Amino acid sequence: MKLPASWLAIPADSDFSLYNLPFGIFSRNSDEPRVGVAIGEYIIDMSAAAQLGILSGAEVAVSVFQSPTLNALMALGRPVARRLREFLQQQLTQRHSSLHKLAAEVLVPQAEALMHLPIAIGDYTDFYSSIEHATNVGKLFRPDNPLMPNWRHLPVAYHGRASSVVVSGTPIRRPNGQILPPGAEVPVFSPSRALDYELELGFVIGKDSKLGESVSAEDAEDYIFGCVLVNDWSARDIQRWEYQPLGPFLSKNFATSISPWVVTLDALEAFRVAGPTQEPTPLPYLQTRGELNFDLELSVAIGTGTSTETIISRTNARHLYWNVRQQLAHHTITGCNLRVGDLLATGTISGPETGDDYAPNGCLLELTRGGQQPVQLADGTTRTYLEDGDEVILRGYAEREGVRVGFGEVRGRVC
Ligand code: MN
């Protein structure tokens, strides 16, 4: 559905078009963090809009928009957020609408706002759903048998750490830990020398499920409010020494960055595509049909502070082998309950080699073949893993027939 033009000037290449309207938490001049909606280069201050009566038709209590997280809004259910988004689309396209008349009191330039972590995250689960990533990493350790026997039967995951999920822009401290030097038999204690990023998407849960009950793949999207970009920072040397037999622990618990704007599933609806063919056919509870992947262009850039950033990878979320319905059905098949604010990330997103100028790899472990093939940056330096002062910038957007819906960025600088 094509919308009329807005009375507000929205740059044509903006991630935050009329078709997006993602939710976030912002403040300005050290005032109270509150709910905002991104549009072009502005934020609609939803708390101010509600207090001025602009949102009176939405039947949402003002306190929901004064909250420092999106949890209360999400808990009202997807239909409420859907109505709000459609209402704002009307207000932004009708001249002399309430929002137009009161724009000076309600629109905040993004350049003047501080963005906050948008969600109180209760639990964070990270999957491993890219077959290209799992295969490329598996080859480094098991050249003849890269995929584990379970991989094509279930969406592999680990339970991550929610307390250290931070918003874009938060500095990332290089972790210390135990590392086994090459050829050594006992570990040393050291700052990580193999700090890496992981390019991922995260799905935010907007509805509780009941303990003891599983959510079917068919119903799974009712439980998802929206989507963010995720950087799952990883210390590969700590990981290598600790990960057997129970998986990653300290190598990933020190920080995970997310983008400040939560893009609703409704905004991504127009960008659905079918995922890859799954062979063998999964067990019945994991069987899905239809266009369940999203056509999202993703990129990774590194900025060194001394030069312009270098884009080092490009890929697309459409390549993910396991889709979010399957991830959610698998997560709850035991009766494990989901709660509003839980974060389910896809795992590193890589894709097939396309032969263009950009590698399709979502982390340095994969891109540098385990640190063996350095990547070149614009300032003439090379990287195998991240150095202090490096800034990692992940971006993602969808575009079709002139309609663009994007996530903006998630940034983090290593210190
Ligand atoms: Mn990960």
PDB file of N, CA, C and O and ligand atoms in Angstrom, residues 124 126-127 158 198 200 232 234 252 347-348, ligand 1:
ATOM      1  N   TYR A 124      18.057 -13.637  27.391  1.00  0.00           N
ATOM      2  CA  TYR A 124      18.638 -13.463  26.053  1.00  0.00           C
ATOM      3  C   TYR A 124      19.130 -14.824  25.572  1.00  0.00           C
ATOM      4  O   TYR A 124      19.901 -15.488  26.269  1.00  0.00           O
ATOM      5  N   ASP A 126      20.777 -16.884  22.187  1.00  0.00           N
ATOM      6  CA  ASP A 126      21.419 -16.658  20.890  1.00  0.00           C
ATOM      7  C   ASP A 126      21.475 -17.965  20.111  1.00  0.00           C
ATOM      8  O   ASP A 126      22.023 -18.962  20.588  1.00  0.00           O
ATOM      9  N   PHE A 127      20.901 -17.944  18.909  1.00  0.00           N
ATOM     10  CA  PHE A 127      20.875 -19.121  18.046  1.00  0.00           C
ATOM     11  C   PHE A 127      22.136 -19.183  17.174  1.00  0.00           C
ATOM     12  O   PHE A 127      23.086 -18.400  17.365  1.00  0.00           O
ATOM     13  N   TYR A 158      22.452 -21.122  22.530  1.00  0.00           N
ATOM     14  CA  TYR A 158      22.900 -21.125  23.929  1.00  0.00           C
ATOM     15  C   TYR A 158      22.155 -20.019  24.658  1.00  0.00           C
ATOM     16  O   TYR A 158      21.702 -19.054  24.039  1.00  0.00           O
ATOM     17  N   GLU A 198      29.853 -10.071  16.096  1.00  0.00           N
ATOM     18  CA  GLU A 198      28.986 -10.970  15.330  1.00  0.00           C
ATOM     19  C   GLU A 198      27.782 -10.183  14.842  1.00  0.00           C
ATOM     20  O   GLU A 198      27.068  -9.576  15.642  1.00  0.00           O
ATOM     21  N   GLU A 200      24.165  -9.858  13.749  1.00  0.00           N
ATOM     22  CA  GLU A 200      22.971 -10.668  13.991  1.00  0.00           C
ATOM     23  C   GLU A 200      21.717  -9.793  13.978  1.00  0.00           C
ATOM     24  O   GLU A 200      21.789  -8.582  14.093  1.00  0.00           O
ATOM     25  N   ASP A 232      26.874  -9.391  18.830  1.00  0.00           N
ATOM     26  CA  ASP A 232      27.203 -10.328  19.908  1.00  0.00           C
ATOM     27  C   ASP A 232      28.731 -10.404  20.011  1.00  0.00           C
ATOM     28  O   ASP A 232      29.362 -11.298  19.454  1.00  0.00           O
ATOM     29  N   SER A 234      32.407 -11.170  20.896  1.00  0.00           N
ATOM     30  CA  SER A 234      32.910 -12.504  21.231  1.00  0.00           C
ATOM     31  C   SER A 234      34.429 -12.491  21.340  1.00  0.00           C
ATOM     32  O   SER A 234      35.116 -11.966  20.459  1.00  0.00           O
ATOM     33  N   LYS A 252      31.383 -14.544  25.809  1.00  0.00           N
ATOM     34  CA  LYS A 252      30.284 -13.779  25.212  1.00  0.00           C
ATOM     35  C   LYS A 252      29.458 -13.020  26.249  1.00  0.00           C
ATOM     36  O   LYS A 252      28.527 -12.311  25.874  1.00  0.00           O
ATOM     37  N   GLY A 347      21.977 -15.536  15.788  1.00  0.00           N
ATOM     38  CA  GLY A 347      23.335 -16.026  15.547  1.00  0.00           C
ATOM     39  C   GLY A 347      23.931 -15.277  14.367  1.00  0.00           C
ATOM     40  O   GLY A 347      23.207 -14.589  13.616  1.00  0.00           O
ATOM     41  N   THR A 348      25.241 -15.391  14.228  1.00  0.00           N
ATOM     42  CA  THR A 348      25.958 -14.685  13.167  1.00  0.00           C
ATOM     43  C   THR A 348      25.336 -14.958  11.802  1.00  0.00           C
ATOM     44  O   THR A 348      25.095 -16.109  11.447  1.00  0.00           O
TER      45      THR A 348
HETATM   46 MN    MN B   1      26.266 -14.965  18.452  1.00  0.00          MN
END
